[in-house]
CSV table of C-alpha atoms and ligand atoms in Angstrom, one decimal:
chain,number,residue,atom,x,y,z
A,1107,UNK,CA,7.6,-25.1,-23.0
A,1108,UNK,CA,6.5,-21.4,-24.6
A,1109,UNK,CA,7.1,-18.9,-21.3
A,1110,UNK,CA,4.2,-16.5,-20.2
A,1111,UNK,CA,4.7,-13.3,-21.3
A,1112,UNK,CA,4.3,-11.0,-18.2
A,1113,UNK,CA,3.4,-7.8,-19.4
A,1114,UNK,CA,4.8,-4.8,-17.6
A,1115,UNK,CA,2.8,-2.1,-19.4
A,1116,UNK,CA,-0.2,-3.7,-18.5
A,1117,UNK,CA,0.4,-4.2,-15.3
A,1118,UNK,CA,2.6,-0.6,-14.5
A,1119,UNK,CA,-1.0,0.7,-16.2
A,1120,UNK,CA,-2.6,-0.6,-12.9
A,1121,UNK,CA,-0.2,0.9,-10.5
A,1122,UNK,CA,-0.4,3.9,-12.2
A,1123,UNK,CA,-4.4,4.1,-12.5
A,1124,UNK,CA,-4.3,3.3,-8.5
A,1125,UNK,CA,-1.9,6.4,-8.4
A,1126,UNK,CA,-3.9,8.3,-10.0
A,1127,UNK,CA,-7.3,7.9,-7.9
A,1128,UNK,CA,-5.3,7.8,-4.7
A,1129,UNK,CA,-4.1,11.4,-6.1
A,1130,UNK,CA,-7.7,12.7,-7.0
A,1131,UNK,CA,-8.6,11.5,-3.3
A,1132,UNK,CA,-6.4,13.2,-1.5
A,1133,UNK,CA,-7.1,16.4,-3.9
A,1134,UNK,CA,-10.6,16.2,-3.0
A,1135,UNK,CA,-10.0,16.1,0.6
A,1136,UNK,CA,-8.6,19.7,0.1
A,1137,UNK,CA,-5.1,18.1,0.2
A,1138,UNK,CA,-2.1,19.9,-2.2
A,1139,UNK,CA,-1.1,17.3,-4.5
A,1140,UNK,CA,2.1,14.7,-3.8
A,1141,UNK,CA,4.9,16.7,-5.0
A,1142,UNK,CA,8.1,15.3,-6.7
A,1143,UNK,CA,11.6,17.3,-6.8
A,1144,UNK,CA,13.6,16.2,-9.0
A,1145,UNK,CA,17.6,17.2,-9.5
A,1146,UNK,CA,19.3,16.7,-12.6
A,1147,UNK,CA,23.1,17.7,-12.6
A,1148,UNK,CA,24.7,17.5,-15.8
A,1149,UNK,CA,24.3,17.0,-19.1
A,1150,UNK,CA,23.3,13.4,-19.4
A,1151,UNK,CA,21.0,12.6,-22.2
A,1152,UNK,CA,19.8,9.3,-21.3
A,1153,UNK,CA,19.4,10.8,-18.2
A,1154,UNK,CA,17.6,13.7,-19.6
A,1155,UNK,CA,15.3,11.4,-20.9
A,1156,UNK,CA,14.4,9.4,-17.9
A,1157,UNK,CA,13.6,12.4,-16.1
A,1158,UNK,CA,11.5,14.2,-18.5
A,1159,UNK,CA,9.6,10.5,-18.8
A,1160,UNK,CA,9.3,10.8,-15.1
A,1161,UNK,CA,7.9,14.5,-15.1
A,1162,UNK,CA,5.1,13.4,-18.1
A,1163,UNK,CA,4.0,10.2,-16.2
A,1164,UNK,CA,3.8,12.8,-12.8
A,1165,UNK,CA,1.5,15.0,-14.5
A,1166,UNK,CA,-0.6,12.2,-16.1
A,1167,UNK,CA,-1.3,10.7,-12.4
A,1168,UNK,CA,-2.2,14.0,-10.8
A,1169,UNK,CA,1.5,14.7,-9.3
A,1170,UNK,CA,3.0,18.2,-8.9
A,1171,UNK,CA,6.5,17.6,-10.4
A,1172,UNK,CA,9.1,20.2,-10.3
A,1173,UNK,CA,12.5,19.7,-12.2
A,1174,UNK,CA,15.8,21.6,-10.5
A,1175,UNK,CA,18.6,21.3,-13.2
A,1176,UNK,CA,22.6,22.0,-12.1
A,1177,UNK,CA,25.5,22.1,-14.5
A,1178,UNK,CA,28.2,19.8,-14.6
A,1179,UNK,CA,30.2,22.1,-12.8
A,1180,UNK,CA,28.0,22.4,-9.7
A,1181,UNK,CA,29.8,21.7,-6.6
A,1182,UNK,CA,28.6,19.5,-3.7
A,1183,UNK,CA,27.8,22.0,-1.5
A,1184,UNK,CA,25.6,23.6,-4.3
A,1185,UNK,CA,24.0,20.0,-5.2
A,1186,UNK,CA,23.5,19.4,-1.3
A,1187,UNK,CA,22.5,23.1,-0.6
A,1188,UNK,CA,19.3,22.3,-2.8
A,1189,UNK,CA,18.5,19.1,-1.8
A,1190,UNK,CA,18.4,20.8,1.9
A,1191,UNK,CA,15.9,23.2,0.5
A,1192,UNK,CA,13.7,20.6,-1.3
A,1193,UNK,CA,13.8,19.3,2.4
A,1194,UNK,CA,12.2,22.0,4.0
A,1195,UNK,CA,9.6,22.3,1.3
A,1196,UNK,CA,6.4,21.5,2.3
A,1197,UNK,CA,5.3,21.1,-1.1
A,1198,UNK,CA,7.8,18.7,-2.0
A,1199,UNK,CA,7.3,15.3,-0.7
A,1200,UNK,CA,9.6,13.1,-2.9
A,1201,UNK,CA,13.3,14.1,-3.8
A,1202,UNK,CA,14.6,12.5,-6.8
A,1203,UNK,CA,18.7,13.2,-7.7
A,1204,UNK,CA,19.1,11.3,-11.2
A,1205,UNK,CA,22.0,9.0,-10.9
A,1206,UNK,CA,24.7,9.0,-12.0
A,1207,UNK,CA,26.0,11.8,-10.6
A,1208,UNK,CA,28.8,14.2,-12.9
A,1209,UNK,CA,32.7,12.6,-12.2
A,1210,UNK,CA,33.4,14.3,-8.7
A,1211,UNK,CA,30.8,14.2,-7.0
A,1212,UNK,CA,30.1,12.2,-4.0
A,1213,UNK,CA,26.8,10.5,-4.3
A,1214,UNK,CA,27.0,8.8,-1.1
A,1215,UNK,CA,26.9,12.1,0.5
A,1216,UNK,CA,24.5,13.7,-1.7
A,1217,UNK,CA,22.0,10.4,-1.4
A,1218,UNK,CA,22.3,11.0,2.5
A,1219,UNK,CA,21.6,14.4,2.6
A,1220,UNK,CA,17.8,13.4,1.1
A,1221,UNK,CA,15.5,13.3,4.3
A,1222,UNK,CA,14.6,10.1,4.5
A,1223,UNK,CA,10.8,11.0,4.6
A,1224,UNK,CA,11.4,12.5,1.3
A,1225,UNK,CA,13.7,9.4,0.1
A,1226,UNK,CA,11.2,8.2,-3.0
A,1227,UNK,CA,14.6,6.9,-4.3
A,1228,UNK,CA,15.0,4.5,-1.5
A,1229,UNK,CA,18.5,5.2,-1.8
A,1230,UNK,CA,19.3,7.0,1.3
A,1231,UNK,CA,21.9,4.5,2.9
A,1232,UNK,CA,19.2,4.3,6.2
A,1233,UNK,CA,16.9,2.7,3.5
A,1234,UNK,CA,19.4,0.5,1.8
A,1235,UNK,CA,20.7,-0.2,5.3
A,1236,UNK,CA,17.2,-0.8,6.4
A,1237,UNK,CA,16.8,-3.1,3.2
A,1238,UNK,CA,19.5,-5.4,4.5
A,1239,UNK,CA,18.4,-5.9,7.5
A,1240,UNK,CA,16.5,-8.6,9.1
A,1241,UNK,CA,12.9,-7.6,10.7
A,1242,UNK,CA,13.5,-3.8,9.8
A,1243,UNK,CA,11.4,-2.1,6.8
A,1244,UNK,CA,12.8,0.9,5.1
A,1245,UNK,CA,10.6,3.8,4.3
A,1246,UNK,CA,11.0,3.4,0.6
A,1247,UNK,CA,12.4,0.7,-2.0
A,1248,UNK,CA,14.0,1.6,-4.9
A,1249,UNK,CA,11.7,1.1,-8.1
A,1250,UNK,CA,13.4,-0.4,-10.6
A,1251,UNK,CA,13.7,-3.7,-8.2
A,1252,UNK,CA,10.2,-3.0,-6.2
A,1253,UNK,CA,8.8,-3.2,-10.0
A,1254,UNK,CA,10.7,-6.6,-10.1
A,1255,UNK,CA,9.3,-8.2,-7.2
A,1256,UNK,CA,5.8,-6.4,-8.2
A,1257,UNK,CA,5.8,-8.2,-11.4
A,1258,UNK,CA,6.6,-11.7,-10.1
A,1259,UNK,CA,4.1,-11.4,-7.3
A,1260,UNK,CA,1.7,-10.5,-9.7
A,1261,UNK,CA,2.7,-13.8,-12.1
A,1262,UNK,CA,2.0,-15.9,-8.7
A,1263,UNK,CA,5.5,-16.7,-9.1
A,1264,UNK,CA,6.5,-18.6,-6.0
A,1265,UNK,CA,9.5,-16.7,-4.2
A,1266,UNK,CA,9.4,-18.3,-0.7
A,1267,UNK,CA,12.0,-21.0,-0.8
A,1268,UNK,CA,13.2,-20.5,-4.6
A,1269,UNK,CA,16.7,-20.4,-5.8
A,1270,UNK,CA,16.9,-17.3,-6.8
A,1271,UNK,CA,19.9,-15.6,-9.4
A,1272,UNK,CA,20.7,-12.2,-9.5
A,1273,UNK,CA,22.8,-11.1,-12.9
A,1274,UNK,CA,24.7,-8.1,-11.5
A,1275,UNK,CA,25.3,-6.1,-8.6
A,1276,UNK,CA,24.6,-2.6,-9.2
A,1277,UNK,CA,23.1,-0.6,-6.4
A,1278,UNK,CA,20.5,0.4,-8.1
A,1279,UNK,CA,19.0,-2.8,-9.3
A,1280,UNK,CA,21.1,-6.0,-8.6
A,1281,UNK,CA,22.0,-5.7,-5.0
A,1282,UNK,CA,18.6,-4.0,-4.0
A,1283,UNK,CA,16.8,-6.7,-6.1
A,1284,UNK,CA,18.6,-9.3,-4.4
A,1285,UNK,CA,17.8,-8.1,-0.9
A,1286,UNK,CA,13.9,-8.0,-1.4
A,1287,UNK,CA,14.4,-11.5,-2.8
A,1288,UNK,CA,16.2,-12.5,0.2
A,1289,UNK,CA,13.3,-10.6,2.4
A,1290,UNK,CA,10.8,-13.1,0.4
A,1291,UNK,CA,12.6,-15.9,1.6
A,1292,UNK,CA,13.9,-17.0,-1.6
A,1293,UNK,CA,17.7,-18.4,-1.8
A,1294,UNK,CA,19.6,-16.0,-3.2
A,1295,UNK,CA,23.2,-16.0,-5.2
A,1296,UNK,CA,24.4,-12.2,-6.7
A,1297,UNK,CA,26.7,-13.0,-9.9
A,1298,UNK,CA,29.1,-11.0,-11.3
A,1299,UNK,CA,31.7,-10.0,-13.8
A,1300,UNK,CA,34.2,-12.4,-11.8
A,1301,UNK,CA,32.0,-15.4,-11.5
A,1302,UNK,CA,33.0,-18.7,-12.4
A,1303,UNK,CA,30.6,-21.0,-14.0
A,1304,UNK,CA,28.2,-18.1,-14.6
A,1305,UNK,CA,25.9,-20.4,-17.0
A,1306,UNK,CA,25.7,-23.6,-14.6
A,1307,UNK,CA,24.6,-21.1,-11.6
A,1308,UNK,CA,21.8,-19.3,-13.9
A,1309,UNK,CA,20.5,-23.2,-15.1
A,1310,UNK,CA,19.8,-23.8,-11.1
A,1311,UNK,CA,18.0,-20.7,-10.7
A,1312,UNK,CA,14.0,-21.2,-10.2
A,1313,UNK,CA,14.0,-17.4,-10.7
A,1314,UNK,CA,16.8,-15.5,-12.6
A,1315,UNK,CA,17.0,-11.6,-12.9
A,1316,UNK,CA,19.1,-10.3,-15.5
A,1317,UNK,CA,20.3,-6.7,-14.7
A,1318,UNK,CA,24.2,-6.5,-16.5
A,1319,UNK,CA,23.8,-4.4,-19.4
A,1320,UNK,CA,24.8,-7.1,-22.0
A,1321,UNK,CA,22.6,-7.5,-24.9
A,1322,UNK,CA,21.3,-11.3,-25.3
A,1323,UNK,CA,24.1,-12.9,-22.6
A,1324,UNK,CA,21.8,-15.3,-21.5
A,1325,UNK,CA,20.6,-17.9,-23.7
A,1326,UNK,CA,18.0,-20.2,-23.7
A,1327,UNK,CA,20.8,-23.2,-22.4
A,1328,UNK,CA,21.4,-20.6,-19.4
A,1329,UNK,CA,17.9,-21.2,-18.4
A,1330,UNK,CA,16.7,-23.9,-16.0
A,1331,UNK,CA,13.0,-25.2,-17.9
A,1332,UNK,CA,9.9,-23.4,-16.2
A,1333,UNK,CA,12.0,-21.1,-14.6
A,1334,UNK,CA,10.4,-17.3,-14.4
A,1335,UNK,CA,13.2,-14.4,-16.1
A,1336,UNK,CA,13.1,-11.0,-15.3
A,1337,UNK,CA,14.9,-9.1,-17.8
A,1338,UNK,CA,15.8,-5.9,-16.7
A,1339,UNK,CA,18.6,-4.8,-19.2
A,1340,UNK,CA,17.6,-1.8,-22.2
A,1341,UNK,CA,20.7,-2.3,-24.6
A,1342,UNK,CA,20.8,-0.4,-27.9
A,1343,UNK,CA,21.8,-3.0,-30.9
A,1344,UNK,CA,22.3,-2.1,-34.3
A,1345,UNK,CA,20.1,-2.9,-37.0
A,1346,UNK,CA,20.4,-1.1,-40.3
A,1347,UNK,CA,16.9,-3.0,-41.2
A,1348,UNK,CA,15.3,-0.2,-38.9
A,1349,UNK,CA,14.9,3.6,-39.6
A,1350,UNK,CA,16.5,4.9,-36.6
A,1351,UNK,CA,19.7,2.1,-36.6
A,1352,UNK,CA,19.5,0.5,-33.9
A,1353,UNK,CA,16.7,-2.0,-31.7
A,1354,UNK,CA,16.2,-2.2,-28.0
A,1355,UNK,CA,16.8,-5.1,-26.7
A,1356,UNK,CA,17.3,-6.9,-23.2
A,1357,UNK,CA,20.0,-8.9,-21.3
A,1358,UNK,CA,18.3,-12.1,-21.9
A,1359,UNK,CA,17.8,-13.8,-25.5
A,1360,UNK,CA,14.3,-13.6,-26.0
A,1361,UNK,CA,14.0,-16.1,-28.7
A,1362,UNK,CA,15.6,-18.6,-26.9
A,1363,UNK,CA,14.1,-17.9,-23.2
A,1364,UNK,CA,10.4,-18.1,-24.6
A,1365,UNK,CA,11.2,-22.0,-25.7
A,1366,UNK,CA,12.4,-23.0,-22.3
A,1367,UNK,CA,11.3,-20.0,-19.3
A,1368,UNK,CA,8.1,-20.3,-17.4
A,1369,UNK,CA,7.5,-16.8,-17.1
A,1370,UNK,CA,9.5,-14.0,-19.2
A,1371,UNK,CA,9.5,-10.6,-19.5
A,1372,UNK,CA,10.0,-8.5,-22.9
A,1373,UNK,CA,12.2,-5.7,-23.4
A,1374,UNK,CA,10.8,-2.9,-24.2
A,1375,UNK,CA,7.4,-3.4,-21.8
A,1376,UNK,CA,8.5,-5.3,-19.3
A,1377,UNK,CA,10.6,-3.8,-15.9
A,1378,UNK,CA,10.8,-0.1,-18.1
A,1379,UNK,CA,7.2,0.8,-17.3
A,1380,UNK,CA,7.4,-0.6,-13.5
A,1381,UNK,CA,10.5,1.7,-12.4
A,1382,UNK,CA,8.2,5.0,-13.4
A,1383,UNK,CA,4.9,3.2,-12.1
A,1384,UNK,CA,6.5,2.4,-8.6
A,1385,UNK,CA,8.3,5.9,-8.4
A,1386,UNK,CA,5.0,7.4,-8.7
A,1387,UNK,CA,3.7,4.8,-6.1
A,1388,UNK,CA,6.2,6.2,-3.5
A,1389,UNK,CA,5.7,9.9,-4.0
A,1390,UNK,CA,2.1,9.5,-3.4
A,1391,UNK,CA,3.1,7.1,0.0
A,1392,UNK,CA,5.7,10.0,1.1
A,1393,UNK,CA,2.6,12.3,0.6
A,1394,UNK,CA,0.0,10.5,2.7
A,1395,UNK,CA,3.3,10.3,5.8
A,1396,UNK,CA,3.2,13.8,5.7
A,1397,UNK,CA,-0.3,14.2,5.9
A,1398,UNK,CA,0.0,11.9,8.4
A,1399,UNK,CA,-1.9,8.6,7.0
B,2697,LIG,N1,19.4,6.1,-12.7
B,2697,LIG,C1,19.6,4.8,-13.2
B,2697,LIG,N2,17.7,4.9,-12.6
B,2697,LIG,C2,17.9,5.4,-11.7
B,2697,LIG,C3,16.5,5.1,-10.4
B,2697,LIG,O1,15.6,4.8,-10.6
B,2697,LIG,N3,16.9,6.9,-9.8
B,2697,LIG,C4,17.7,7.6,-10.1
B,2697,LIG,N4,17.7,8.6,-9.4
B,2697,LIG,N5,18.2,7.5,-11.0
B,2697,LIG,C5,18.7,6.3,-11.7
């Protein structure tokens, strides 16, 4: 079997085009464009890259984005004061505090300060709590797992009754992805560093989400033939044969998985582009809510 490749770039472009059309319609009605405020604390190079990508994508979609930077020495009160000011700003519809925060800052307290109507990352404890409750809906769903579910549904993968395995239990991806799959009536197993018989558990999955951050950990014989495999990992692996000295690879051994899986996302070009597209979509939703539609 050769897996059907899920092209995250193409799907993300469709989502971004729809977002841009929504923004254009809003502006044509005389409204301010949606506004996204980002808060970056400290000097984490990866976070700086991610935030800059989010700003560029906003600009392309017609969303106004405002970047706020605080030094790593910022106090809890300073970070939360910034969030409180953004809560009050009518031109800001979405607030994103880039994680991780520097050591010593309490991220839960900061995330709780964000007004839930502006919580476009979906990390406010209330939004996460609603995600975990049957019959309740969060105002916003975290972008990466939202993108994972979008790709699965868009590819026509049946989730109802499926056996799903989520590798990784992070706050940003693994846990919310598992909660979303439960909402779709999948039967979900969450695996992590202490899980026994990991390979055997993965090999029973109709849907396998890999989000552990370990390069090519999931081998071909970890995959049930025909399974849908979504690779959330983005790992740097040394590669002297290329000029920059490294290549990006996922948590899944792509070549091996290609021979076994039914559906597979590449890295790069799979889940990554979806994260930003879903954030933009959440920001437009936040603006629509603020405008009463
Ligand atoms: N750090 C890694 N991914 C994310 C994300 O989706 N949102 C925020 N705020 N921080 C992150």
